[in-house]
PDB file of C-alpha atoms and ligand atoms in Angstrom:
ATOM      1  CA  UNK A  20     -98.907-119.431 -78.830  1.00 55.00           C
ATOM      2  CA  UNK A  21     -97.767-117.404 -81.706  1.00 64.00           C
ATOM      3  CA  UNK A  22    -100.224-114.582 -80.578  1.00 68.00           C
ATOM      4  CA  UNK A  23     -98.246-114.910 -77.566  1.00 71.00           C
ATOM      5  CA  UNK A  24     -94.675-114.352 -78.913  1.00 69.00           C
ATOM      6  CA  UNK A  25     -96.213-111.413 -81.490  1.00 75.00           C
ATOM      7  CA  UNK A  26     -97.206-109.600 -78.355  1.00 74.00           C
ATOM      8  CA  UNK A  27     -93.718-110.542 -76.433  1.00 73.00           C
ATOM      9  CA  UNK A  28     -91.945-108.728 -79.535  1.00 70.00           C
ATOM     10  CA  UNK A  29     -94.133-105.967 -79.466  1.00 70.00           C
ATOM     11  CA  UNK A  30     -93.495-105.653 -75.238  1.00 72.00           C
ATOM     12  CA  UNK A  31     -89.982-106.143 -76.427  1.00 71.00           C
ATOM     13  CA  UNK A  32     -89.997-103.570 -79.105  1.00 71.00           C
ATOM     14  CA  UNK A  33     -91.952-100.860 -76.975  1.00 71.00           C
ATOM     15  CA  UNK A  34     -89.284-100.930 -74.175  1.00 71.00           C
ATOM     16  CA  UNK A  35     -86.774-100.781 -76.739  1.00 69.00           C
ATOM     17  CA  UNK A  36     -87.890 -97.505 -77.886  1.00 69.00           C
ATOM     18  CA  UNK A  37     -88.677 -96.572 -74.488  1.00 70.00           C
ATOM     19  CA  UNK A  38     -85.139 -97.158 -73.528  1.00 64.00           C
ATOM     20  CA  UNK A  39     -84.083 -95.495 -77.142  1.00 66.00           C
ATOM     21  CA  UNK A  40     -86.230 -92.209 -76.758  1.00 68.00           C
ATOM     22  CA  UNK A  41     -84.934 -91.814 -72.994  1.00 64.00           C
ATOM     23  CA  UNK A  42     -81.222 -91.761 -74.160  1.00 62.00           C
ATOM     24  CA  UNK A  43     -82.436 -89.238 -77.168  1.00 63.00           C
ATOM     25  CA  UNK A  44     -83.708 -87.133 -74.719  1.00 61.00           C
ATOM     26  CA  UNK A  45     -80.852 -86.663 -72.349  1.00 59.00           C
ATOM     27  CA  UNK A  46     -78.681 -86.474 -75.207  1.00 59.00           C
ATOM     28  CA  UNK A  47     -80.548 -83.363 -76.422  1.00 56.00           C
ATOM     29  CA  UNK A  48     -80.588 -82.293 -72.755  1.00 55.00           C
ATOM     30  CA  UNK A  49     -76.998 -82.393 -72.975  1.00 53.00           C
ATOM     31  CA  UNK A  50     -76.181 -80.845 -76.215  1.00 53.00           C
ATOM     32  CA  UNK A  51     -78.770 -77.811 -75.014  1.00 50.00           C
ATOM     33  CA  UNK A  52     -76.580 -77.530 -71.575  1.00 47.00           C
ATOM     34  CA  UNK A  53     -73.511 -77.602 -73.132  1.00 50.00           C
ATOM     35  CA  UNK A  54     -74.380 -75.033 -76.025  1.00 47.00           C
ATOM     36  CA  UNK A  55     -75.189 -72.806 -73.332  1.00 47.00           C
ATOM     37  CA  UNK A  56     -72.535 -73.349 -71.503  1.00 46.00           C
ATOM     38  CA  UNK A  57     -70.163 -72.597 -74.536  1.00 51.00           C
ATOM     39  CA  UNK A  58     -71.715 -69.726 -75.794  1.00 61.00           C
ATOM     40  CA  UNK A  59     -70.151 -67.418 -78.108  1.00 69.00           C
ATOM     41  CA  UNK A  60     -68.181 -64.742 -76.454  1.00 82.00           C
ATOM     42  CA  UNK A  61     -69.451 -61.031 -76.812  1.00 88.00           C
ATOM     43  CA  UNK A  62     -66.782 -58.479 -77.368  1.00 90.00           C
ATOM     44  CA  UNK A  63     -63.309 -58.470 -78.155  1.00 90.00           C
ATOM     45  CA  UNK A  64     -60.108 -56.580 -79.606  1.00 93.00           C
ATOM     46  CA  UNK A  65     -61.169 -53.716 -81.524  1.00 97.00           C
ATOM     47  CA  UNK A  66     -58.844 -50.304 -82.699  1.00 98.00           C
ATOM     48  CA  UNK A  67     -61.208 -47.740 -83.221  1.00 98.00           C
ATOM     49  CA  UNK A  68     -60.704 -43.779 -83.603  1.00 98.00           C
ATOM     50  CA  UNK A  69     -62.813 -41.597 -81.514  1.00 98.00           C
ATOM     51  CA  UNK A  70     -64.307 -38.523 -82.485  1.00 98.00           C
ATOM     52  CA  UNK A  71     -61.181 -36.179 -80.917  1.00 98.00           C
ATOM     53  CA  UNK A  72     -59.242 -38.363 -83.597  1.00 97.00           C
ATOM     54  CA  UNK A  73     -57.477 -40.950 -80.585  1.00 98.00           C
ATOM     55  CA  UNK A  74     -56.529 -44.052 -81.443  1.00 98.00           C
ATOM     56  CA  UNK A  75     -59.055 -46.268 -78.940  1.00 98.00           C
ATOM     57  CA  UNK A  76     -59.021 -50.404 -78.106  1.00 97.00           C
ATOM     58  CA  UNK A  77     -60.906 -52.673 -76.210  1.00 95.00           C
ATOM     59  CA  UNK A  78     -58.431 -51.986 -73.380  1.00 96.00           C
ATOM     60  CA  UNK A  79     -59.976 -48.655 -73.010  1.00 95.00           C
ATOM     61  CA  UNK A  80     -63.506 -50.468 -71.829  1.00 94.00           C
ATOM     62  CA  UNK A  81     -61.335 -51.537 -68.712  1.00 96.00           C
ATOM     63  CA  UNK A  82     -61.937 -50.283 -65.133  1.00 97.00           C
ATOM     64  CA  UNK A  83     -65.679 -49.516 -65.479  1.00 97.00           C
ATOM     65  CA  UNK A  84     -68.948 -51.129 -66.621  1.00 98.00           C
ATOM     66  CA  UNK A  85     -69.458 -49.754 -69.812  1.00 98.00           C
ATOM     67  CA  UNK A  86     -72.660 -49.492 -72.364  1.00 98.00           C
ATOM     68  CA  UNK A  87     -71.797 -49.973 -75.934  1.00 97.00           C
ATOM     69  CA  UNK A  88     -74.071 -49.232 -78.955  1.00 97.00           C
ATOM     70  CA  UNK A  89     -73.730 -50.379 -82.823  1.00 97.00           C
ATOM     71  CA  UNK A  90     -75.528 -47.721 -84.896  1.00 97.00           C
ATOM     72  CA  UNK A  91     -75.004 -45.026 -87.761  1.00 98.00           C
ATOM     73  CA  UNK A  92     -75.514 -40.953 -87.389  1.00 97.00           C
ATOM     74  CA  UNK A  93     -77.570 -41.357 -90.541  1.00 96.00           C
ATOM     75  CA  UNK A  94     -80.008 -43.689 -89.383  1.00 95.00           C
ATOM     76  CA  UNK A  95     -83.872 -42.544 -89.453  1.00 92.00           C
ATOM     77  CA  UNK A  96     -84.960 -43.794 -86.305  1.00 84.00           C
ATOM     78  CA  UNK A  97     -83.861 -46.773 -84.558  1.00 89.00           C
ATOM     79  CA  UNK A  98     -80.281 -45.620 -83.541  1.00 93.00           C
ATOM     80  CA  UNK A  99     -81.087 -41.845 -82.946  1.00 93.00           C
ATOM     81  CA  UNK A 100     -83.838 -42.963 -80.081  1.00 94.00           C
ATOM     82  CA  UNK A 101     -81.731 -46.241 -78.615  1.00 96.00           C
ATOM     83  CA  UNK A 102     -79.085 -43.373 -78.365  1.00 97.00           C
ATOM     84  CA  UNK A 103     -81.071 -40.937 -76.242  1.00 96.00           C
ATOM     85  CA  UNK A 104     -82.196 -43.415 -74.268  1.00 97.00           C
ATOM     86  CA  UNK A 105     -79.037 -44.572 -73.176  1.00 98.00           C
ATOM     87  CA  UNK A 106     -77.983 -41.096 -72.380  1.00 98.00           C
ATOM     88  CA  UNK A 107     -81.252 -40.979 -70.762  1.00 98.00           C
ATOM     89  CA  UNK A 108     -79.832 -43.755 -68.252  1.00 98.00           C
ATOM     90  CA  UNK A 109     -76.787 -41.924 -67.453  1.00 98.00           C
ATOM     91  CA  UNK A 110     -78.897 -39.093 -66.338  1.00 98.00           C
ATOM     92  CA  UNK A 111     -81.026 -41.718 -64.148  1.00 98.00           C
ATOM     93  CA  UNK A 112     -77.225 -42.926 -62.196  1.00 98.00           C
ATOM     94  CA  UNK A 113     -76.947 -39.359 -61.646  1.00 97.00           C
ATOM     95  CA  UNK A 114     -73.291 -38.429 -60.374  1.00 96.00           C
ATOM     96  CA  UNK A 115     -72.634 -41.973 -60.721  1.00 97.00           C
ATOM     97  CA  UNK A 116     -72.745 -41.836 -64.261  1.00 97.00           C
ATOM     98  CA  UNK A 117     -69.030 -40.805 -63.820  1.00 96.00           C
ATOM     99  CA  UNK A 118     -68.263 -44.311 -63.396  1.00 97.00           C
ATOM    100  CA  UNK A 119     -69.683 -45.899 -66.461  1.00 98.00           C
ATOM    101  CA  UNK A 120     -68.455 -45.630 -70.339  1.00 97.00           C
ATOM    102  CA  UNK A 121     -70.838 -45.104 -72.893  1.00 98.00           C
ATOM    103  CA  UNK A 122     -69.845 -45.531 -76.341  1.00 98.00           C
ATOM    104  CA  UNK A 123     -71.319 -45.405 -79.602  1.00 98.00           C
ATOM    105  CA  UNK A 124     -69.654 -47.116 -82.517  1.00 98.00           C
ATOM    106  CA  UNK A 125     -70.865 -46.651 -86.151  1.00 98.00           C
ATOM    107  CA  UNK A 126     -71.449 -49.518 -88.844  1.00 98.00           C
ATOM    108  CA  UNK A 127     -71.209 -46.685 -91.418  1.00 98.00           C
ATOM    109  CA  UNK A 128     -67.669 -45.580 -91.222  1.00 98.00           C
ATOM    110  CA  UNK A 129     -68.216 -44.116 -95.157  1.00 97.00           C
ATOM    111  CA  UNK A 130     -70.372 -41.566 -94.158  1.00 97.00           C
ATOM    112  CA  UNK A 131     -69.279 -41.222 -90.030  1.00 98.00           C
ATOM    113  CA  UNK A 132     -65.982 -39.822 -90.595  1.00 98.00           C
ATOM    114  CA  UNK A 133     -64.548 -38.325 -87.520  1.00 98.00           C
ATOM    115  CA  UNK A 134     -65.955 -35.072 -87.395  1.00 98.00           C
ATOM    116  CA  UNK A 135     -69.385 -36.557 -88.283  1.00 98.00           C
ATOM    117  CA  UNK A 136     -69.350 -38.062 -84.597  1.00 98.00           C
ATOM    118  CA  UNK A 137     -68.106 -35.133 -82.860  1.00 98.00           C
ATOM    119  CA  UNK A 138     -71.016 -33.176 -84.146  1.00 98.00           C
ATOM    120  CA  UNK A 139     -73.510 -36.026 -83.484  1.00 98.00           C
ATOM    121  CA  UNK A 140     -71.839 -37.150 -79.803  1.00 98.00           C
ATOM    122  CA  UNK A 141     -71.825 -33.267 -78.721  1.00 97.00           C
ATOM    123  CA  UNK A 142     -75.149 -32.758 -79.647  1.00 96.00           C
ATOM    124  CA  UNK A 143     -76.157 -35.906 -78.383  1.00 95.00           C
ATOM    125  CA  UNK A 144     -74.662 -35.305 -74.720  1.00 94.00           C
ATOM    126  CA  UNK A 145     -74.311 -36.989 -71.663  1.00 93.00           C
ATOM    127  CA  UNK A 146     -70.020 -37.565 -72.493  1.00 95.00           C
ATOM    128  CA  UNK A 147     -70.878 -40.395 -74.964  1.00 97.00           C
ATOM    129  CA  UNK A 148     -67.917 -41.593 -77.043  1.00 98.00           C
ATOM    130  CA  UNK A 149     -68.318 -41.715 -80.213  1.00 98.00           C
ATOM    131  CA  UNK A 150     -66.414 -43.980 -82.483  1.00 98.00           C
ATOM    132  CA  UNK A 151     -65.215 -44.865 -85.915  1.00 98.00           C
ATOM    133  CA  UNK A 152     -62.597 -46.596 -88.020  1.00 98.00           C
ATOM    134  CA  UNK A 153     -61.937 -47.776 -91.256  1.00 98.00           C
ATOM    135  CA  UNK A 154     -64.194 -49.894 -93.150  1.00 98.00           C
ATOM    136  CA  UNK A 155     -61.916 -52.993 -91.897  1.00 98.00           C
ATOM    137  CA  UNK A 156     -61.744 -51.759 -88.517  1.00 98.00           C
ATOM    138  CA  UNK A 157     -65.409 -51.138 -87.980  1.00 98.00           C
ATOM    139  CA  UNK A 158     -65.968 -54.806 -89.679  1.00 98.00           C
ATOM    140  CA  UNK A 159     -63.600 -56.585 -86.954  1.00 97.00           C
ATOM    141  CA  UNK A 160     -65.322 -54.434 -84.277  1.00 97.00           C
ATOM    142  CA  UNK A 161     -69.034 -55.739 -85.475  1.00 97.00           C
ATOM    143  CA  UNK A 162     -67.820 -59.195 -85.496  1.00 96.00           C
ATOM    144  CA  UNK A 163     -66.009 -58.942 -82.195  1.00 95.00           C
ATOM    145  CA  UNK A 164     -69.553 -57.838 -81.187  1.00 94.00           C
ATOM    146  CA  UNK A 165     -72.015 -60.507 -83.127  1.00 93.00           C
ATOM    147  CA  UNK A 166     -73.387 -57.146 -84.538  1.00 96.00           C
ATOM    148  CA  UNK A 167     -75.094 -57.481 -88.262  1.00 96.00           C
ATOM    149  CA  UNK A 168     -74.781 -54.562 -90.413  1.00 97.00           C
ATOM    150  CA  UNK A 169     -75.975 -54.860 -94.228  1.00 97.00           C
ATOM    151  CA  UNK A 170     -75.486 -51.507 -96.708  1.00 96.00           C
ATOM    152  CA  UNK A 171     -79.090 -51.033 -98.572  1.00 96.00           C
ATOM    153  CA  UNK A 172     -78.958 -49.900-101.868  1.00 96.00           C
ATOM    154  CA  UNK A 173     -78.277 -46.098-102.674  1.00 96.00           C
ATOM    155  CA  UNK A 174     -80.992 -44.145-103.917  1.00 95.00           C
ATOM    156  CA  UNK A 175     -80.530 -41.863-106.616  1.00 96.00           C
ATOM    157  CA  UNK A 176     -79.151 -39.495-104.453  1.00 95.00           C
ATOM    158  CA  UNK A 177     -77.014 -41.756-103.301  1.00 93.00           C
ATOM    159  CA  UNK A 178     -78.568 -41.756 -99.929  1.00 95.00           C
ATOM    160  CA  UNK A 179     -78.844 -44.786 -98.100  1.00 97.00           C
ATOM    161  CA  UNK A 180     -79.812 -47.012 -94.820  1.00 97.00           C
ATOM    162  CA  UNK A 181     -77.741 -49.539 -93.454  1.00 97.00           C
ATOM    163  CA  UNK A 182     -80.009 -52.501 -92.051  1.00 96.00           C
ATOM    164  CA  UNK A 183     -78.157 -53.526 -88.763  1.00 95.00           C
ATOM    165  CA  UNK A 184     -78.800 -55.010 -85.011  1.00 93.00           C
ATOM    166  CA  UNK A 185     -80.037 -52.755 -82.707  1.00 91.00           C
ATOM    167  CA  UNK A 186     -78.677 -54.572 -79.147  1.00 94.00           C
ATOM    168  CA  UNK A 187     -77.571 -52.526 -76.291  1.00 96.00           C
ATOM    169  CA  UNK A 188     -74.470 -54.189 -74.954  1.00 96.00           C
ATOM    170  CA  UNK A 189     -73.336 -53.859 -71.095  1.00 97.00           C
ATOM    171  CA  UNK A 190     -69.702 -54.607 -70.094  1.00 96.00           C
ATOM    172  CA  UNK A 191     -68.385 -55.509 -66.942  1.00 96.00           C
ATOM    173  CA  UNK A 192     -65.110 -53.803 -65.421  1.00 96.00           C
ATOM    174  CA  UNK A 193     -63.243 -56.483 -66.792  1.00 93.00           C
ATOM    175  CA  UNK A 194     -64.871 -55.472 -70.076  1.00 93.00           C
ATOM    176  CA  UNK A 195     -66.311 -58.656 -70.405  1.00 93.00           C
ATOM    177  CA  UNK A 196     -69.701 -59.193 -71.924  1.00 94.00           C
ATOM    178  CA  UNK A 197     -72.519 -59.012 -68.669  1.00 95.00           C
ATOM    179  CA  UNK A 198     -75.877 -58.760 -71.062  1.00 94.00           C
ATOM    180  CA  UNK A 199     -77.475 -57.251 -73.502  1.00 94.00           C
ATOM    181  CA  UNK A 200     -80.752 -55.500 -73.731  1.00 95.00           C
ATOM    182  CA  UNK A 201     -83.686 -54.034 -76.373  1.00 85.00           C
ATOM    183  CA  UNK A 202     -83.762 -53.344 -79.522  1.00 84.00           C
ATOM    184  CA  UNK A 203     -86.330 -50.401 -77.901  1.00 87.00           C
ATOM    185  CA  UNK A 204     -84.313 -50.867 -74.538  1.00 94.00           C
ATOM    186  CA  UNK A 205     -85.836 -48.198 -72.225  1.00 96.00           C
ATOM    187  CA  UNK A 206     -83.899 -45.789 -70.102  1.00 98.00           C
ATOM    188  CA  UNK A 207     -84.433 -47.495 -66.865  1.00 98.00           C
ATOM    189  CA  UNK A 208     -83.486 -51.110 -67.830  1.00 97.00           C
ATOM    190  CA  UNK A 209     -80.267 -50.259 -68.805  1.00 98.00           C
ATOM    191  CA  UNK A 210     -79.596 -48.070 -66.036  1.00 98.00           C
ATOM    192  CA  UNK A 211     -80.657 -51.011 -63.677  1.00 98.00           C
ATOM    193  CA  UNK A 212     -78.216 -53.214 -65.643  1.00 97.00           C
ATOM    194  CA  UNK A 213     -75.565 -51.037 -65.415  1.00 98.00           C
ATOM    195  CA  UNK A 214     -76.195 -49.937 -61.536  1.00 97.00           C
ATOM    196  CA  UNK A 215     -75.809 -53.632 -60.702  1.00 97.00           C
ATOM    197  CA  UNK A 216     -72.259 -53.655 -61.742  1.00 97.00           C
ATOM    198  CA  UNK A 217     -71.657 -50.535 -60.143  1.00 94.00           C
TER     199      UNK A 217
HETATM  200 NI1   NI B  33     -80.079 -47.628 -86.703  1.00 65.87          NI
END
């Protein structure tokens, strides 16, 4: 008899936490849905200067898809190569390139002073924009844009790297966040992503 009632409590018991751990799991279900459903927007208001020394907003991403880059002139390799392969799409669209902004925006406003990018976006080609602001500027930019910059130390000759995400961002006509691609992204995946909003 009292064999009998241990093993009803332990039936008892079992379903309970059969019942408990079906609840726990929709919860998390839930809580994963709805994260992803409220995910943190990408972009926002920005005042930048370009490298012709105009005063540029997030209002000028409007009309066409656009492909936006977070980088420095400086850097030794990361930025340089993400660069030429996103002038490497617009050469893939072909004429169509016409209808998509490409823009470059430096983490290291210090050292990427306005003529800095109009040497670096002229040699770099394919009518990239090239843009900088003031350290607060360039900071509300970043954040508008979930991008992580980080100063290194200076060496001795003061030189130094700044440690930063490498995303390629592609914007909508609305200039609204449609996805993002690499670090490493190669010429002809962002030229897909950015012929689909064409
Ligand atoms: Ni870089």
């Amino acid at each position: 008899m009292r064999k009998g009632l241990e093993r009803g409590l332990i039936l008892v018991m079992a379903a309970a936490l059969a019942v408990l751990g079906y609840v726990g799991v929709r919860l998390y279900q839930d809580l994963v849905l709805r994260a992803e459903q409220s995910q943190v927007p990408i972009g926002g208001p920005f005042t930048l200067i370009d490298q012709a020394g105009a005063t540029r907003t997030e209002k000028d991403l409007l009309g066409q898809p656009a492909v936006v880059y977070f980088g420095y002139t400086y850097c030794p390799d990361v930025c340089p190569t993400e660069l030429i392969n996103i002038v490497g799409a617009l050469d893939l669209l072909g004429p169509k390139a016409k209808q998509v902004r490409a823009v470059f925006i430096t983490i290291d406003p210090e050292r990427d002073t306005q003529k800095v990018m109009a040497d670096f976006v002229s040699n770099l080609g394919g009518g990239i924009i090239g843009l900088t602001g003031t350290p607060e500027q360039v900071a509300a930019a970043a954040r508008a844009y979930r991008v992580y910059y980080q100063k290194g130390k200076p060496k001795p000759d003061g030189a130094y790297t700044v440690d930063h995400s490498g995303f390629v961002y592609i914007l909508d006509r609305q200039g609204r966040y449609a996805a993002h691609l690499g670090p490493n992204a190669a010429p002809e995946k962002i030229a897909d992503k950015l012929r689909a909003l064409l």
